[in-house]
PDB file of C-alpha atoms in Angstrom:
ATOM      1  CA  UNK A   1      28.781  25.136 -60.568  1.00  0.00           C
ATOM      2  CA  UNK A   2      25.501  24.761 -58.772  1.00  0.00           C
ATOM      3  CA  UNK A   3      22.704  22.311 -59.393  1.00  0.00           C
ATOM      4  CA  UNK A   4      20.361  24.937 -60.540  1.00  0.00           C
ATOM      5  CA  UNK A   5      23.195  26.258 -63.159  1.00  0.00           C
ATOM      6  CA  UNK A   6      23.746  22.673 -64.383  1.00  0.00           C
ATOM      7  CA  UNK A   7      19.772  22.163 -65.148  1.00  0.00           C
ATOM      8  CA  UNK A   8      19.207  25.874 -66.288  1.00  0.00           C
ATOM      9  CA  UNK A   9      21.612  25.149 -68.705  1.00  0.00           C
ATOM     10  CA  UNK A  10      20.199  21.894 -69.853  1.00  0.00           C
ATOM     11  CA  UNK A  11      17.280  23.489 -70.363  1.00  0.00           C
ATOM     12  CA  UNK A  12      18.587  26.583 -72.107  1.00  0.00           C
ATOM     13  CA  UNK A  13      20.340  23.216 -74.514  1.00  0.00           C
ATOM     14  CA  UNK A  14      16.829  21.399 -74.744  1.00  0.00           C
ATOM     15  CA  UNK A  15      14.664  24.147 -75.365  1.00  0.00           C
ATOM     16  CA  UNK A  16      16.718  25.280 -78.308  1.00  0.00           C
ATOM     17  CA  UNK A  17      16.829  21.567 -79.825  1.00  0.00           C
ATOM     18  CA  UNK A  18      13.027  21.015 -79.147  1.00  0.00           C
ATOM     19  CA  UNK A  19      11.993  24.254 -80.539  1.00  0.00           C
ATOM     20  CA  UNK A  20      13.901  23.138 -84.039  1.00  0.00           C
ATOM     21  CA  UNK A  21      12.040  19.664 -83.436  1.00  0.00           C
ATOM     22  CA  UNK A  22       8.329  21.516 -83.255  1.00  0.00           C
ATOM     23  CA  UNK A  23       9.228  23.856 -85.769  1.00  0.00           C
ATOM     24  CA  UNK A  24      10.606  21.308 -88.388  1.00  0.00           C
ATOM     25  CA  UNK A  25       6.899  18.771 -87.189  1.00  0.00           C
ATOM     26  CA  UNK A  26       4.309  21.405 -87.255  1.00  0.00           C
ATOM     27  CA  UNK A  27       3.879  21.479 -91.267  1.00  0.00           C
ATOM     28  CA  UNK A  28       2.860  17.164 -90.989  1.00  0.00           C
ATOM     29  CA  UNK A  29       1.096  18.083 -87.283  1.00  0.00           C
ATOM     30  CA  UNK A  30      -0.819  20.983 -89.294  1.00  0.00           C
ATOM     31  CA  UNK A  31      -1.398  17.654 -91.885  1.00  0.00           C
ATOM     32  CA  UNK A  32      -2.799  15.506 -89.311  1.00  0.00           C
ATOM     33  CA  UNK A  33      -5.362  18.494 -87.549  1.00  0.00           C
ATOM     34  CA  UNK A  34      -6.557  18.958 -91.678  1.00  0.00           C
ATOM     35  CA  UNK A  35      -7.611  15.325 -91.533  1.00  0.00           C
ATOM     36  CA  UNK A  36      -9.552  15.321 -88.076  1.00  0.00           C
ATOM     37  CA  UNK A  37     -11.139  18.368 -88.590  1.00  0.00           C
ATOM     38  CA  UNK A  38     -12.940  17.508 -91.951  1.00  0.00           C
ATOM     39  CA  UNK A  39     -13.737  13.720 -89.638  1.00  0.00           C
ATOM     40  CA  UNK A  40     -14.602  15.866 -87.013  1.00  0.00           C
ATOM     41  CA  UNK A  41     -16.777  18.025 -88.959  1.00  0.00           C
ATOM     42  CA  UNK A  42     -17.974  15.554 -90.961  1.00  0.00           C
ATOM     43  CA  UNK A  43     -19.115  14.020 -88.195  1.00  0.00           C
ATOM     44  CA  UNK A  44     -21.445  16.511 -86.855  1.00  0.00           C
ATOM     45  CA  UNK A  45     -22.839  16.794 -90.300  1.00  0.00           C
ATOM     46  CA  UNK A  46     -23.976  13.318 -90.388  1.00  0.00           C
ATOM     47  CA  UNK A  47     -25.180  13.727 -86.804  1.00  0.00           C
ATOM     48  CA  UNK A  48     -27.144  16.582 -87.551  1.00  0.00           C
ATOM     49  CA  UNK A  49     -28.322  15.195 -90.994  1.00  0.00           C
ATOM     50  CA  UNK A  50     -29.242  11.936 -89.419  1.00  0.00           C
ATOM     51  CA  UNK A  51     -31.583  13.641 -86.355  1.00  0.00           C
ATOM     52  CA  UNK A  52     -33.394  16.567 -86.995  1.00  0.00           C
ATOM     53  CA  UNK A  53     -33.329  17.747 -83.501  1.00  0.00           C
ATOM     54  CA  UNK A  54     -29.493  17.239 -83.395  1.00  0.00           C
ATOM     55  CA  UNK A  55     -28.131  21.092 -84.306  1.00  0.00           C
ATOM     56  CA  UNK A  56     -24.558  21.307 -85.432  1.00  0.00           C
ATOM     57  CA  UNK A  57     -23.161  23.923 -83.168  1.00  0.00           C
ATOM     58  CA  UNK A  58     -20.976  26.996 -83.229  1.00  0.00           C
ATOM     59  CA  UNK A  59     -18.106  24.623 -81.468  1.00  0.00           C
ATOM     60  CA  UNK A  60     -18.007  22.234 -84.751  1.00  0.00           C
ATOM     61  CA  UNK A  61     -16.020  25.123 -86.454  1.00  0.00           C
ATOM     62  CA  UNK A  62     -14.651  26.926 -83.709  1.00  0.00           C
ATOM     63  CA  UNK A  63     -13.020  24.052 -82.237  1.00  0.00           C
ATOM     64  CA  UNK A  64     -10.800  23.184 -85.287  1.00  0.00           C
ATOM     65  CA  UNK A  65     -10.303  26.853 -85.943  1.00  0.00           C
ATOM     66  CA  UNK A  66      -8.814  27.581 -83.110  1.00  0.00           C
ATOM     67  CA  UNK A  67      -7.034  24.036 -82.963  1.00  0.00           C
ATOM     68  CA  UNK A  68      -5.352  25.027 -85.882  1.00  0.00           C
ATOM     69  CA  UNK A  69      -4.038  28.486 -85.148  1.00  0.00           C
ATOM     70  CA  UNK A  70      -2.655  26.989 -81.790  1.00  0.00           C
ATOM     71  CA  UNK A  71      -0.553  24.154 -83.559  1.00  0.00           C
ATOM     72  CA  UNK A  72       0.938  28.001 -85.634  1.00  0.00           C
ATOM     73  CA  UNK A  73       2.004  29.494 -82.445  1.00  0.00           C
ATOM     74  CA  UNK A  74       2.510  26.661 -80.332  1.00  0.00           C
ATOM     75  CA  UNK A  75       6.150  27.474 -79.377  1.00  0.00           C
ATOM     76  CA  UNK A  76       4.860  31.427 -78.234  1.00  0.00           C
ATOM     77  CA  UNK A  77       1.158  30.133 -76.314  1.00  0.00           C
ATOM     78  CA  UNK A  78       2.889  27.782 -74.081  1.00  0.00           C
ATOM     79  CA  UNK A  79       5.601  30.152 -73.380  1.00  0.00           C
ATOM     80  CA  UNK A  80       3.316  32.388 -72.439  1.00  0.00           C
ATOM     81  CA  UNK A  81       0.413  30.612 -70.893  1.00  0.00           C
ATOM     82  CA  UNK A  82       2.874  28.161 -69.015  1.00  0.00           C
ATOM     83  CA  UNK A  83       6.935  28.875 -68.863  1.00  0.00           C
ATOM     84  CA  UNK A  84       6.576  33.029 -68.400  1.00  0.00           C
ATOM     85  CA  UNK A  85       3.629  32.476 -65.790  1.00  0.00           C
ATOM     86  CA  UNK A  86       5.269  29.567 -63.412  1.00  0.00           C
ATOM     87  CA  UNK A  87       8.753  31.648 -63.917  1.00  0.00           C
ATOM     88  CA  UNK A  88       7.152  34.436 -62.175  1.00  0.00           C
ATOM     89  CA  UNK A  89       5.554  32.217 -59.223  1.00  0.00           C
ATOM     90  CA  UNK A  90       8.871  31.088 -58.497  1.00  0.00           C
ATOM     91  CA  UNK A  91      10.572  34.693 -58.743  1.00  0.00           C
ATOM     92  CA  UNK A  92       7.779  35.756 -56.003  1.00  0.00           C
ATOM     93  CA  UNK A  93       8.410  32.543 -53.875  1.00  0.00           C
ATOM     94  CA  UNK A  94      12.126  32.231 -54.350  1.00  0.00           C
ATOM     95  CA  UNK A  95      12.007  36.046 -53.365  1.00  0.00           C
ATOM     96  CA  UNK A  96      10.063  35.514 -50.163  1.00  0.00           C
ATOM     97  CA  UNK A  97      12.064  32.734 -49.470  1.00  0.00           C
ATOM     98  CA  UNK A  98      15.475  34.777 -49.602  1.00  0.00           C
ATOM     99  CA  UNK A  99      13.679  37.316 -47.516  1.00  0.00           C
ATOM    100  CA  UNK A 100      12.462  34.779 -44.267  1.00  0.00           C
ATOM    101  CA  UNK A 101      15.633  33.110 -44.554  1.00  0.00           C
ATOM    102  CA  UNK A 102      18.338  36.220 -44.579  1.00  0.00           C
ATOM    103  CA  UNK A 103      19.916  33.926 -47.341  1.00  0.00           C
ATOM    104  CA  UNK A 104      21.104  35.265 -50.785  1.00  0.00           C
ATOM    105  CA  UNK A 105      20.432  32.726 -53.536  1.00  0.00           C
ATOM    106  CA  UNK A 106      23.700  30.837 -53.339  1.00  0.00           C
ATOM    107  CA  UNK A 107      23.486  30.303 -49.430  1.00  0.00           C
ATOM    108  CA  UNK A 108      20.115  29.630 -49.479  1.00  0.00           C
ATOM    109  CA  UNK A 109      20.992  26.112 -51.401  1.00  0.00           C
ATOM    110  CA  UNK A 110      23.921  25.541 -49.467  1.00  0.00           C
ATOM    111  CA  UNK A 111      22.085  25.771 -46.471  1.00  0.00           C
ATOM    112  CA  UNK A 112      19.266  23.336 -47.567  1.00  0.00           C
ATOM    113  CA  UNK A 113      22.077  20.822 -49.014  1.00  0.00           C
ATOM    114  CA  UNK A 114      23.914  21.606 -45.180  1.00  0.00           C
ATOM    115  CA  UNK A 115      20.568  21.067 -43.208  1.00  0.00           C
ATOM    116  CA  UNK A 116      19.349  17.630 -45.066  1.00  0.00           C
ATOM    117  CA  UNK A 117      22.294  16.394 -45.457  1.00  0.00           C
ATOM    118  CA  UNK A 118      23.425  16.843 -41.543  1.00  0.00           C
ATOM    119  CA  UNK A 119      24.861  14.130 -39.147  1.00  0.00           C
ATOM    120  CA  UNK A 120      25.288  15.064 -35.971  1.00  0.00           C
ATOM    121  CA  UNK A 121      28.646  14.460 -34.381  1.00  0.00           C
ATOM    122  CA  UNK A 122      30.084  12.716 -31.733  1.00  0.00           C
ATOM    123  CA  UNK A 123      27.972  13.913 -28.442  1.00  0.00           C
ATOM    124  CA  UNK A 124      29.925  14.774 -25.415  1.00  0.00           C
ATOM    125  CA  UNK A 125      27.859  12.837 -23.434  1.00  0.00           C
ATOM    126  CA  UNK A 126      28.466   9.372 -25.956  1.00  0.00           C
ATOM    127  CA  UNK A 127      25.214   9.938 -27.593  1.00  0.00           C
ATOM    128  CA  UNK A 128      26.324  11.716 -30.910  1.00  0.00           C
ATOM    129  CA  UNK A 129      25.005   9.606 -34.478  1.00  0.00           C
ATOM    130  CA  UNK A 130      28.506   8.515 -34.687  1.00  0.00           C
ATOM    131  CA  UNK A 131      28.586   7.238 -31.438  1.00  0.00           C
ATOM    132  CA  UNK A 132      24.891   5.122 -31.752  1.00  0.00           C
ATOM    133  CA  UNK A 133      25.758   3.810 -34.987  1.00  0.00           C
ATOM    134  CA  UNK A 134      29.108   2.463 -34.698  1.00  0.00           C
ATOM    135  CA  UNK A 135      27.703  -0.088 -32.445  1.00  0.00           C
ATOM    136  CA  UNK A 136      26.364  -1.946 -35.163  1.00  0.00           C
ATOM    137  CA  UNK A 137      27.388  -2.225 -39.370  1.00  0.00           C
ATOM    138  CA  UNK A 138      23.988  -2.294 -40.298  1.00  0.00           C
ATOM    139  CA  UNK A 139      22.801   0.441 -38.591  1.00  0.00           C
ATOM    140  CA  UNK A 140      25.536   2.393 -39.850  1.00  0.00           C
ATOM    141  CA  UNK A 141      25.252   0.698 -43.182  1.00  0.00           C
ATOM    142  CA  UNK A 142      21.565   2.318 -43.079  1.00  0.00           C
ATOM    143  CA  UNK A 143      22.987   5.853 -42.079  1.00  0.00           C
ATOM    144  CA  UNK A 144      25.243   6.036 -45.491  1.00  0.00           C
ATOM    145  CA  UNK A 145      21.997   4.890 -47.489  1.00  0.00           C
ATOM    146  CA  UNK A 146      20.093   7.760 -45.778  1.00  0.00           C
ATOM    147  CA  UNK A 147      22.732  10.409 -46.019  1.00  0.00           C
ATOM    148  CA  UNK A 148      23.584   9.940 -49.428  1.00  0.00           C
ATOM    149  CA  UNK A 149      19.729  10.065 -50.640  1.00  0.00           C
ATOM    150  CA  UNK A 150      19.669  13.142 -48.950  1.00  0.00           C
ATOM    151  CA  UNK A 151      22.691  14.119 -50.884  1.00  0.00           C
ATOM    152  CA  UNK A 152      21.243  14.051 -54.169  1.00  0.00           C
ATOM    153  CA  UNK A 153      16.659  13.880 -53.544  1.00  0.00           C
ATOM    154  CA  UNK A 154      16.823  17.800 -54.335  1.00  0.00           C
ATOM    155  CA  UNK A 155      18.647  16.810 -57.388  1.00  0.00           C
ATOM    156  CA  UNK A 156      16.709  14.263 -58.207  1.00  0.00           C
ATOM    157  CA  UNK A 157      13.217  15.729 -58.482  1.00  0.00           C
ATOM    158  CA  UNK A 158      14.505  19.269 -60.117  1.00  0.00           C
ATOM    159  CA  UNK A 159      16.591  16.615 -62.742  1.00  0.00           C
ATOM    160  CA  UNK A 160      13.005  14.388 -63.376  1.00  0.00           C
ATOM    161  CA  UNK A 161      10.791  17.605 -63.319  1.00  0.00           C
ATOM    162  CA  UNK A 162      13.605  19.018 -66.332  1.00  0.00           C
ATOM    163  CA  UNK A 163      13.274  15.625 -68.041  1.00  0.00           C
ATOM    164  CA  UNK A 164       9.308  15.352 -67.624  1.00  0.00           C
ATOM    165  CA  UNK A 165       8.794  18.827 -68.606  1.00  0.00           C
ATOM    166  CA  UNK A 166      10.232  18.691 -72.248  1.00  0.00           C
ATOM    167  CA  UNK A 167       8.508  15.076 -72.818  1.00  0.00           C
ATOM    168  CA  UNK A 168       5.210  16.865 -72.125  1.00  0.00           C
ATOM    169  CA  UNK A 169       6.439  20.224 -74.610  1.00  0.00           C
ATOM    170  CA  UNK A 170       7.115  18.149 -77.181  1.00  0.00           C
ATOM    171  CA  UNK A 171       3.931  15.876 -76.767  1.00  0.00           C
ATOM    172  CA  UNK A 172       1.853  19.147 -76.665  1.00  0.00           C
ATOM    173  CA  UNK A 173       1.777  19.356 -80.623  1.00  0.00           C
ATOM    174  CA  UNK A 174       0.304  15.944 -80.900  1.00  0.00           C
ATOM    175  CA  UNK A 175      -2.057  16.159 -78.552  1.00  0.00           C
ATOM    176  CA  UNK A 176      -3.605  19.479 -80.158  1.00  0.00           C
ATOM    177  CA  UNK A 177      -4.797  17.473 -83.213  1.00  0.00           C
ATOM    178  CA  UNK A 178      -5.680  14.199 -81.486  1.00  0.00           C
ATOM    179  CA  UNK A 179      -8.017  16.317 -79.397  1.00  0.00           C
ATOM    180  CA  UNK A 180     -10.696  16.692 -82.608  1.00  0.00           C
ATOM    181  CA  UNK A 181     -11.054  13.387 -82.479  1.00  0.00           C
ATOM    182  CA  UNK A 182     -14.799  13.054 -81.175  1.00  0.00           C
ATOM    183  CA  UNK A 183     -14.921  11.969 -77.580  1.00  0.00           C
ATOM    184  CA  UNK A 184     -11.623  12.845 -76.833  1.00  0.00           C
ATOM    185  CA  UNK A 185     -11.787  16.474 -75.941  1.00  0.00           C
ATOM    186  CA  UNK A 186     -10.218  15.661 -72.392  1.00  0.00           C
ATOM    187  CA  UNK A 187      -7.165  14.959 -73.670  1.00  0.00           C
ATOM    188  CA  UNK A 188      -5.708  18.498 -73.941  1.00  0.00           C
ATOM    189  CA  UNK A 189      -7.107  19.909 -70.440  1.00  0.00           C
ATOM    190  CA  UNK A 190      -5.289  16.304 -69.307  1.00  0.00           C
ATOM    191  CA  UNK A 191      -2.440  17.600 -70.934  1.00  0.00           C
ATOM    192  CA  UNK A 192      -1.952  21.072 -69.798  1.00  0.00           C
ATOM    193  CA  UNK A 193      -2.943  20.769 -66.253  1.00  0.00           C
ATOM    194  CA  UNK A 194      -0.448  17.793 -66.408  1.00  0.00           C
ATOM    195  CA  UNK A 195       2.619  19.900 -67.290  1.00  0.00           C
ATOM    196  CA  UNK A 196       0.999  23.462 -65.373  1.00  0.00           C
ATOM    197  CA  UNK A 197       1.466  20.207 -62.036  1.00  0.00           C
ATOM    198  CA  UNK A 198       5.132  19.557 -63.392  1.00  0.00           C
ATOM    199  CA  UNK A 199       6.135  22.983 -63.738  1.00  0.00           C
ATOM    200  CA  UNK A 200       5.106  23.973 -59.940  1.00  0.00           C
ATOM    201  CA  UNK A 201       7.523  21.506 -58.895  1.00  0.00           C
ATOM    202  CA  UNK A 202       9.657  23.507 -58.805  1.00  0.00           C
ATOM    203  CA  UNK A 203       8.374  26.808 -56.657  1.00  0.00           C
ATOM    204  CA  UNK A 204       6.946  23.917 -54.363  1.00  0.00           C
ATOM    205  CA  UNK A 205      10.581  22.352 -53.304  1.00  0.00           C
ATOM    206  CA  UNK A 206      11.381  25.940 -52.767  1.00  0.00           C
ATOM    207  CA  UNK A 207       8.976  26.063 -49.623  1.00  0.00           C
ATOM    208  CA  UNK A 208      10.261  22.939 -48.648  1.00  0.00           C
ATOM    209  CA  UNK A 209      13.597  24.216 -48.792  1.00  0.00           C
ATOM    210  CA  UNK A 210      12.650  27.258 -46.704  1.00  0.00           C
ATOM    211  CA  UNK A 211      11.247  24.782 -43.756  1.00  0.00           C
ATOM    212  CA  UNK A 212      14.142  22.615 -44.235  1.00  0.00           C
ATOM    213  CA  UNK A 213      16.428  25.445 -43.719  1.00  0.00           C
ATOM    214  CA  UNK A 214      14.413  27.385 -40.497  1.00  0.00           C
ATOM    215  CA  UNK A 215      14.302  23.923 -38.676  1.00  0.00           C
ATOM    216  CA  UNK A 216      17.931  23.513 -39.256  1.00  0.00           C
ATOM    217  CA  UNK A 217      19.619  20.464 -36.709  1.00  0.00           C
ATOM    218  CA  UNK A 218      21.920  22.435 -34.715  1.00  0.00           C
ATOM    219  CA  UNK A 219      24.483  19.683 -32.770  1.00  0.00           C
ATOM    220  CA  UNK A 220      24.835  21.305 -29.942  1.00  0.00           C
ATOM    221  CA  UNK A 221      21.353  20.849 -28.801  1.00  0.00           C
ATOM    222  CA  UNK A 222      19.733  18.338 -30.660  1.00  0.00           C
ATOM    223  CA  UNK A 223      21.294  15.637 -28.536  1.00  0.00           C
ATOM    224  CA  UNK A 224      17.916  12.538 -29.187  1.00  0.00           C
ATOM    225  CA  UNK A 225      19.915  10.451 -32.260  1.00  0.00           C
ATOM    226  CA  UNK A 226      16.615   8.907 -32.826  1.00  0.00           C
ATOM    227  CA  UNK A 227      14.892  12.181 -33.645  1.00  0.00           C
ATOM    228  CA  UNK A 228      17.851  13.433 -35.452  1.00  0.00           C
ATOM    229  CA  UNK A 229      17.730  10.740 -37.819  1.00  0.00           C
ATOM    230  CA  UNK A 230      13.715  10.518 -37.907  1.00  0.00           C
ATOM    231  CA  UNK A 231      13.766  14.283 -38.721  1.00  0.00           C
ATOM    232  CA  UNK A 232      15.999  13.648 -41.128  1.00  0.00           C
ATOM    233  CA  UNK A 233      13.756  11.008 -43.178  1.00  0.00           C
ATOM    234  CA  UNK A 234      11.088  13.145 -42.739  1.00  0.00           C
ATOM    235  CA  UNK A 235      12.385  15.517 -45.209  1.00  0.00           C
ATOM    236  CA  UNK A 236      13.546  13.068 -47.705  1.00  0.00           C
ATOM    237  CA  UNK A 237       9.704  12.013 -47.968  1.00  0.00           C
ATOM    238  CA  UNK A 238       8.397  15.373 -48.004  1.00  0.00           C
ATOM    239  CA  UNK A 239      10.729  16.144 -50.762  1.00  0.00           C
ATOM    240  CA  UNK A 240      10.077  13.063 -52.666  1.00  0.00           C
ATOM    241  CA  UNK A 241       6.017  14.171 -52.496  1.00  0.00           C
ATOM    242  CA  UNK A 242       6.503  16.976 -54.050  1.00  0.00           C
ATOM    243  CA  UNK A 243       4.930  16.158 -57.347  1.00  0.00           C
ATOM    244  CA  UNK A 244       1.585  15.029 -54.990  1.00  0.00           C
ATOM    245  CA  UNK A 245       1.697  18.766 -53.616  1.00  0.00           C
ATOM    246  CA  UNK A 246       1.939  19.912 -56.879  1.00  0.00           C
ATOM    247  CA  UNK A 247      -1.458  17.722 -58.504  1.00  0.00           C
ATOM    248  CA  UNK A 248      -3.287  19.371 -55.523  1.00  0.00           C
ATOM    249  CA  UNK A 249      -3.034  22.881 -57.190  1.00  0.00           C
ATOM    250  CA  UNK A 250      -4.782  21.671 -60.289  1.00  0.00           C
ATOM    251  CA  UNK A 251      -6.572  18.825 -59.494  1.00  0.00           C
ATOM    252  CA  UNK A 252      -9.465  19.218 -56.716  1.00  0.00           C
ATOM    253  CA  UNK A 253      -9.440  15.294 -56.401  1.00  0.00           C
ATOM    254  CA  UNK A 254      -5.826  14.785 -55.403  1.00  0.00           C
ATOM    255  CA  UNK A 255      -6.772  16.656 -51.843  1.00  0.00           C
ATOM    256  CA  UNK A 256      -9.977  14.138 -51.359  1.00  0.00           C
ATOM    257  CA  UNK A 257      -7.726  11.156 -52.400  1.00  0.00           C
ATOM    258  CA  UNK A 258      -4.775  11.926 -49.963  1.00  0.00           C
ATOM    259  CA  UNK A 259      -7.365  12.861 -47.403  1.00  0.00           C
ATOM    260  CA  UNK A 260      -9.241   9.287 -47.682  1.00  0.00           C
ATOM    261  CA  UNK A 261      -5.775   7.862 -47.535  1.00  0.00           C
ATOM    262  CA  UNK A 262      -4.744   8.859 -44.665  1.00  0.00           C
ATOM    263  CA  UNK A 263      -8.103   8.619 -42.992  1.00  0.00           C
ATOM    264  CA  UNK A 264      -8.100   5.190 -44.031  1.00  0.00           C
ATOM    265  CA  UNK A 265      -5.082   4.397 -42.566  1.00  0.00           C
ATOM    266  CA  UNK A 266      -5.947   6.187 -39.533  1.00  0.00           C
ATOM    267  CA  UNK A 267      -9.277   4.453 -39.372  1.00  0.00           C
ATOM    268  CA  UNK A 268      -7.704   1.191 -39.486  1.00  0.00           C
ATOM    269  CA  UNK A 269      -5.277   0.959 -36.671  1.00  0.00           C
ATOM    270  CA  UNK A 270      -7.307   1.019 -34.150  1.00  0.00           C
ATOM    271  CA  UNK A 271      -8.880  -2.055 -35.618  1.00  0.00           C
ATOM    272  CA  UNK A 272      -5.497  -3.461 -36.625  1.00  0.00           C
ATOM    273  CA  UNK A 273      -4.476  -2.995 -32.826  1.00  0.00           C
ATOM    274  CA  UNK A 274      -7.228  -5.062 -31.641  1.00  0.00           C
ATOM    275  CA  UNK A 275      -6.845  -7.887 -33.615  1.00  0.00           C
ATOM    276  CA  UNK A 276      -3.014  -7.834 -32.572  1.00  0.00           C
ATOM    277  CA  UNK A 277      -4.119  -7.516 -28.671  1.00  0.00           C
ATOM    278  CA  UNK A 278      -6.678 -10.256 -29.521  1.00  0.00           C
ATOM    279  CA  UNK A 279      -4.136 -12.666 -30.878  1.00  0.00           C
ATOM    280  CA  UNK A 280      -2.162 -12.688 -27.603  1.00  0.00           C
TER     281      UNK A 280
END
């Protein structure tokens, strides 16, 4: 059994239990959006009562209303609006990814799990990873560490993005009440661009995988250990950003912030270099 079997049948076991959970909450969640929207309400009454330029707007119903008849068919709106549209992202990318890779589905993993996980053998002419890093434990000692977090990083953020994505499904009922509370409207588009990020994990590791698997090591002629093993922590980061990738889909500000931060760094070595030439 694969890794994507394993977690689409934890999620086939969770989304069955959590539906039960929202079902068996909404009538005290339903309670809770009552009380906020007669505070909420209220509230623009006394607003409007207290300044006679202050006019109570069309939103002062029509935000509870519709409040209201989301909490009803939660379980159906984020299906739709979230689950059925990221499911068909991936289909398209996992398609086109099958297609540039001349991969069915099952060797298309394999082959990612084969090309992070590689360690190239002894070298003919002595210069194999074997060869380099049974001169010393430690370096070798560091070559398990890095193999075996290549081993399981795929794992790992499909396994957190499962675990994330039901702590945000469940949290979605709450939040839909909690967002009449005045001044805290932000909440829900907080919320739903937060789990439309976690959901494009996902379709985002895919394209990883696809790069991954076209600049697959081949041992017979990537002889430069160094670069083997530098290529090979490359992807372990790249993998391990993947959530970072994802925020820049739905949040404008996570390019500028990963821009400035690596412009930052870049504007500092030069400085940094200086100082260190200086010092001598």
């Amino acid at each position: 059994m694969t890794i994507n079997e394993i977690l689409d049948q934890y999620r086939s076991i969770l989304q069955t239990r959590f539906d039960l959970f929202i079902n068996e909450s909404r009538p005290y969640v339903l309670l809770i959006a009552v009380t906020f929207t007669f505070v909420f309400v209220g509230y623009k009454v006394m607003k409007a009562m207290a300044d006679p330029d202050e006019k109570i707007g069309r939103d002062a119903l029509l935000r509870p209303i519709l409040t209201l008849m989301a909490i009803t068919l939660y379980i159906p709106l984020v299906k739709l609006l979230l689950f059925d549209t990221v499911d068909i992202l991936s289909d398209i990318i996992k398609h086109g990814a099958y297609k540039v890779t001349g991969r069915s589905p099952a060797d298309f993993d394999q082959a990612f799990q084969t090309a992070i996980t590689h360690v190239q053998g002894t070298g003919a002419d002595g210069n194999g990873v074997y060869d380099v890093l049974q001169i010393n434990p430690f370096l070798e000692l560091f070559h398990i560490i890095i193999y075996f977090i290549a081993s399981v990083v795929g794992g790992y953020i499909l396994m957190r993005q499962l675990l994330m994505i039901f702590v945000y499904y469940v949290l979605g009922i709450f939040v839909l009440p909690f967002s009449l509370i005045v001044s805290n409207e932000r909440i829900l588009k907080s919320w739903f661009f937060g789990f439309l990020s976690i959901l494009l994990w996902e379709p985002i590791l895919t394209i990883l995988k696809v790069i991954i698997v076209l600049l697959s090591v081949d041992k017979t002629e990537f002889t430069n250990v160094l670069l083997s093993i530098a290529f090979q922590v490359i992807m372990i980061l790249m993998i391990l950003k993947v959530p970072q990738f994802a925020n820049l889909l739905v949040d404008p500000e996570s390019g500028n912030k990963l821009s400035n931060k690596a412009g930052s760094v870049l504007r500092g070595l030069p400085g940094k270099a200086f100082n260190a030439i200086k010092s001598k």
